[in-house]
Short mmCIF file of C-alpha atoms and ligand atoms in Angstrom, two decimals:
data_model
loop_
_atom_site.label_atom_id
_atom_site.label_comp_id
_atom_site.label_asym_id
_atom_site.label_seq_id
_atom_site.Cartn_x
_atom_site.Cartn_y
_atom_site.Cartn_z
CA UNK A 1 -61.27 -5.41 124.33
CA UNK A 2 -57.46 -4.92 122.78
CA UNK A 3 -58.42 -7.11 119.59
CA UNK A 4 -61.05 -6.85 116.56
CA UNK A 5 -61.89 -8.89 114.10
CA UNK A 6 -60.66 -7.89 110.34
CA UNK A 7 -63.29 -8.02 107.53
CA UNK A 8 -61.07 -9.11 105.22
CA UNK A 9 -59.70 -12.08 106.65
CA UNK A 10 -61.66 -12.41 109.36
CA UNK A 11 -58.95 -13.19 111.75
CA UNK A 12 -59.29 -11.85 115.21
CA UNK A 13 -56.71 -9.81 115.85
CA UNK A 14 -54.58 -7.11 118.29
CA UNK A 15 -55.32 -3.68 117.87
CA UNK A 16 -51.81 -3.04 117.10
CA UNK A 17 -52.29 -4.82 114.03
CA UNK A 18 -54.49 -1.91 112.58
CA UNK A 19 -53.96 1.14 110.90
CA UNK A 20 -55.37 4.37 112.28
CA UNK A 21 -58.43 6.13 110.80
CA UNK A 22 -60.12 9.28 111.97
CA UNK A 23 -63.27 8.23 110.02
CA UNK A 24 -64.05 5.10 111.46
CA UNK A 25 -65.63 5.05 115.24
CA UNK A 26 -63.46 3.12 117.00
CA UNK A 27 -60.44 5.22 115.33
CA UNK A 28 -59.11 2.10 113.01
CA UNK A 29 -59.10 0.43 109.97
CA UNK A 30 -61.88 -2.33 108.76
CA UNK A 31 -58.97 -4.51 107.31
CA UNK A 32 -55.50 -5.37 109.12
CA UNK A 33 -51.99 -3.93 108.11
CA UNK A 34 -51.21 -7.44 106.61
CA UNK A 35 -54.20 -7.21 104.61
CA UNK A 36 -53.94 -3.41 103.43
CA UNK A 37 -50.24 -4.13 102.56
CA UNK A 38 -51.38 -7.30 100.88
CA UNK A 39 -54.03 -5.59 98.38
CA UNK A 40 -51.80 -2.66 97.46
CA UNK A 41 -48.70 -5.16 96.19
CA UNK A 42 -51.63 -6.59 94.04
CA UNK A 43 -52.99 -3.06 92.89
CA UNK A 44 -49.78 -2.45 92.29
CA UNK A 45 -49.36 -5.45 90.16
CA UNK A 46 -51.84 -4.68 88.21
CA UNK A 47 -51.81 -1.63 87.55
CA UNK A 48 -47.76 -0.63 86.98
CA UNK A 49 -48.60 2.97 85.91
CA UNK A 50 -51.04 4.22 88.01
CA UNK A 51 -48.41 6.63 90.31
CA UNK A 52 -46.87 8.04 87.45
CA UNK A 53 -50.25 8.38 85.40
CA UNK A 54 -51.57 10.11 88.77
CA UNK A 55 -48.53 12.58 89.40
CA UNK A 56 -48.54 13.56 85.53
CA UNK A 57 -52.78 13.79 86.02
CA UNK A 58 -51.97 16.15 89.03
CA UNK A 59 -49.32 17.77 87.04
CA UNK A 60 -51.52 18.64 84.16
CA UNK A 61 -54.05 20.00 86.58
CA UNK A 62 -52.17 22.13 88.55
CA UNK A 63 -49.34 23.31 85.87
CA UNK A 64 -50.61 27.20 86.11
CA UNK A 65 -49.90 26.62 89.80
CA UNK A 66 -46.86 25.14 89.12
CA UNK A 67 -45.80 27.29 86.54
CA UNK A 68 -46.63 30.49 88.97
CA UNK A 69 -44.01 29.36 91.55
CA UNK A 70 -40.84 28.64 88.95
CA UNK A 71 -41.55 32.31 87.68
CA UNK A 72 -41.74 33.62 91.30
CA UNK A 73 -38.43 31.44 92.19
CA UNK A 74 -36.52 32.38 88.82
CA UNK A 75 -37.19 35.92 89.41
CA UNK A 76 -36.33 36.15 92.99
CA UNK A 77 -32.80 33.91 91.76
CA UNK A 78 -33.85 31.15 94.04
CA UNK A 79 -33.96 28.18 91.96
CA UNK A 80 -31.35 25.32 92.47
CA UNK A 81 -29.50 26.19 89.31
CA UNK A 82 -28.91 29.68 90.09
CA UNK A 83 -28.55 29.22 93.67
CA UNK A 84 -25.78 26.51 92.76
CA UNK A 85 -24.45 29.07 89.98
CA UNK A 86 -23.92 31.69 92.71
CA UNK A 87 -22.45 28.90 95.02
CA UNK A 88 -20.04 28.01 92.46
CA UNK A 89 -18.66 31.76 91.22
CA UNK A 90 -17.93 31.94 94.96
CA UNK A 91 -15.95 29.01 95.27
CA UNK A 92 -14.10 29.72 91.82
CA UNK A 93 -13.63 33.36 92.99
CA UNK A 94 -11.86 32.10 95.80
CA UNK A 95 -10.13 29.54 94.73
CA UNK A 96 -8.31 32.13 92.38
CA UNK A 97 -7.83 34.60 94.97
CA UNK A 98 -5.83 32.25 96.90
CA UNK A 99 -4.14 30.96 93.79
CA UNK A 100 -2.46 34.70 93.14
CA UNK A 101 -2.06 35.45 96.92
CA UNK A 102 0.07 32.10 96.74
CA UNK A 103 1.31 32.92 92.84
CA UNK A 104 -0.04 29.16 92.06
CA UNK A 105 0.91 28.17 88.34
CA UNK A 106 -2.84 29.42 87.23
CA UNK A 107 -2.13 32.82 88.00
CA UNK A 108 1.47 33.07 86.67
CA UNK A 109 0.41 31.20 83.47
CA UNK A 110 -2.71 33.81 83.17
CA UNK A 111 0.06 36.68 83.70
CA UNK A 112 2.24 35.71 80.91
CA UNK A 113 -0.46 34.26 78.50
CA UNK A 114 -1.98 38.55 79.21
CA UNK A 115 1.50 39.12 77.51
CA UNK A 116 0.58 37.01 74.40
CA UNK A 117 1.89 33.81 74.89
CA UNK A 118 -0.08 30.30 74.27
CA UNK A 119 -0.50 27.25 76.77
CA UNK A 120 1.77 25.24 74.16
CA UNK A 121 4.71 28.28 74.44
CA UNK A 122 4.16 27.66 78.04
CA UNK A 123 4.78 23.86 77.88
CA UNK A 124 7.95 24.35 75.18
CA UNK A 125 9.38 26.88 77.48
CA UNK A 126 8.50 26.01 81.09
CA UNK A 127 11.36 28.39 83.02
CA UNK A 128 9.08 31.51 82.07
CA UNK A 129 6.73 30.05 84.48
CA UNK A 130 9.13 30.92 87.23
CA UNK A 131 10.80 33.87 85.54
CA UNK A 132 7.67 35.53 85.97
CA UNK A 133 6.38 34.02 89.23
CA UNK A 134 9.90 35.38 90.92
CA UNK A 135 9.72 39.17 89.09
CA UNK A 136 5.86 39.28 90.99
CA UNK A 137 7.12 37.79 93.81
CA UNK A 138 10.15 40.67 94.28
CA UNK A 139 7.41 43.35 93.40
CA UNK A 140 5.15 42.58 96.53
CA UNK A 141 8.33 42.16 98.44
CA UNK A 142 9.65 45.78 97.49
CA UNK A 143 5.71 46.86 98.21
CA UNK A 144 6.01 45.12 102.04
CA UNK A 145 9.80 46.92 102.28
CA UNK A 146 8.51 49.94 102.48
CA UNK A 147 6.60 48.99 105.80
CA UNK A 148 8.69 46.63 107.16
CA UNK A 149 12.95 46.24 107.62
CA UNK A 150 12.77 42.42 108.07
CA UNK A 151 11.98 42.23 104.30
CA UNK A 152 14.51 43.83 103.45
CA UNK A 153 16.25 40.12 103.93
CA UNK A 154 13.91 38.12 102.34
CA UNK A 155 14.66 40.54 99.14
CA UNK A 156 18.01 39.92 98.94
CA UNK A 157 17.49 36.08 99.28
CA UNK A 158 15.25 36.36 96.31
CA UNK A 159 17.07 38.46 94.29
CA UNK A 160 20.10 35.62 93.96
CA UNK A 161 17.76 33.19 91.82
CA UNK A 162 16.64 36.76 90.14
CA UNK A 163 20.04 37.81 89.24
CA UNK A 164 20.61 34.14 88.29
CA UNK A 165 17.62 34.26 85.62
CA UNK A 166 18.73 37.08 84.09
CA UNK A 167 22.33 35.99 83.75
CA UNK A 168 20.77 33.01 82.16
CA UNK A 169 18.62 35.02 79.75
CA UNK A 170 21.52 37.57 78.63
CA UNK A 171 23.52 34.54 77.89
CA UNK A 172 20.63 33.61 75.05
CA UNK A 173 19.97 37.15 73.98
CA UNK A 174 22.70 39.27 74.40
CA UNK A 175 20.51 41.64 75.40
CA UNK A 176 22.64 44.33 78.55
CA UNK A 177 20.90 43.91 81.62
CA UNK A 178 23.28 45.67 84.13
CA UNK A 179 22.85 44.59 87.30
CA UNK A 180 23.17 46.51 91.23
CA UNK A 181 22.60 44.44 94.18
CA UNK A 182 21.21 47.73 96.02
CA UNK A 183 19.51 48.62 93.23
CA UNK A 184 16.07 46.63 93.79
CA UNK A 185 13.95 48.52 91.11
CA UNK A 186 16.61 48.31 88.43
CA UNK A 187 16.67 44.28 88.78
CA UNK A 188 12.90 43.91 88.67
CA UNK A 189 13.06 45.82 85.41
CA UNK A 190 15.83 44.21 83.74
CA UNK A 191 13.84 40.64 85.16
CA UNK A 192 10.94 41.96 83.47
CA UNK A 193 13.02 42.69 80.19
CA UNK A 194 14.40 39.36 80.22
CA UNK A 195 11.11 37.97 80.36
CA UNK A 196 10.05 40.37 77.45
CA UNK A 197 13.24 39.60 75.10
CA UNK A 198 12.31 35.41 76.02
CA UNK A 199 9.49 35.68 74.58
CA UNK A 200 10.55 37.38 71.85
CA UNK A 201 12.44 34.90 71.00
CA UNK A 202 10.19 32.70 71.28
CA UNK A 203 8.07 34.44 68.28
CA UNK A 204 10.56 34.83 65.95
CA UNK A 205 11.39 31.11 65.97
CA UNK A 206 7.88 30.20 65.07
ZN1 ZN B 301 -56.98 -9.01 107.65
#
C-alpha cells in the first residue's frame, strides 16, 4: 500500500519518493522526484532562457501594476534608496555630533576653514589645528564654570598650553597679547587673536 508505480520509469516505488499534488486522487505525483528532477535539468538544457524570457513576459504584463506600487512607495519615502538615504543622514548626523562634542579634527578643521582657510593651509600649518581646538575647548570650560567650582581646576590646567600658544604666536607676530592668569575671558580673546593674526600671516605669504 506505501509504494506506486511511476509512469515514467515504471519503477515501483515508496511513496516518499513522490511529490505532492492536490489534483491527483491519491494526493501525488504520476512521475517520481528522480524523474521530475530529471526532465527539468533537460528542459532546462534546452531551453537556457525560458526563466528570464518568463519573468520579463510577466514583467511586461503586469508593468502598470508594477509601476502603481513604485509610485505609491516613492511617495510614501519607502523605497530602499530613500529609506537607506534617511538611514545614512542619521548616521552622518551623528557621527558629527559626537565629533564636536569630542572636538575631533573634522570639527576643528570645519571651524577654522568657516574662518577662510584651505585644507592645504591646514596641512602647511598643522598647530592651528590645536590652537583652535584648545580656544573651544576653554570656552565650554568657562560655560561649565559658571555651574560648577571643580572646573574651575581643569581651566587653569588648560590655560598653561593656552598661555603657551600665545607666547608662541607673539613671538612670530609681535602682535601684544597681555596676559592675566585670573583673567579667563581676556586669554580666550587674545587665543582667539593669535589664531586671527596666524592666519594672517599665513595670507600675506601667499
Ligand atoms: Zn520515475
Amino acid at each position: 500500500m506505501n509504494k506506486k508505480v511511476c509512469t515514467k520509469c515504471n519503477k515501483n516505488k515508496c511513496l516518499t519518493e513522490f511529490t505532492k499534488n492536490k489534483n491527483y486522487k491519491d494526493g501525488l505525483n504520476y512521475h517520481c522526484k528522480a524523474c521530475i528532477k530529471e526532465y527539468n535539468e533537460n528542459f532546462k538544457l534546452k531551453n537556457p532562457n525560458y526563466q528570464k524570457d518568463y519573468f520579463k513576459e510577466y514583467y511586461k504584463k503586469n508593468k502598470p501594476k508594477y509601476q502603481e506600487t513604485n509610485k505609491k512607495h516613492y511617495e510614501a519615502g519607502t523605497t530602499s534608496i530613500q529609506r537607506d538615504k534617511e538611514k545614512w543622514a542619521k548616521y552622518t548626523d551623528e557621527w558629527h555630533r559626537q565629533d564636536a562634542k569630542k572636538l575631533g579634527k573634522t570639527y576643528v578643521k570645519g571651524l577654522l576653514k568657516r574662518k577662510g582657510l584651505t585644507n592645504q593651509d591646514l596641512i602647511e600649518m598643522p598647530s592651528l589645528i590645536d590652537v583652535q581646538k584648545e580656544l573651544v575647548e576653554t570656552k565650554r570650560m568657562m560655560k561649565k564654570e559658571k555651574n560648577s567650582n571643580i572646573a574651575k581646576i581643569d581651566i587653569e590646567l588648560e590655560l598653561g598650553s593656552v598661555f603657551q600658544t600665545i607666547k608662541e604666536t607673539q613671538k612670530k607676530t609681535n602682535l601684544n597679547l597681555p596676559q592675566e592668569k585670573d583673567n579667563i575671558a581676556l586669554t580666550i580673546n587674545n587665543t582667539g587673536k593669535a589664531l586671527r593674526a596666524l592666519i594672517e600671516i599665513k595670507k600675506v605669504q601667499k
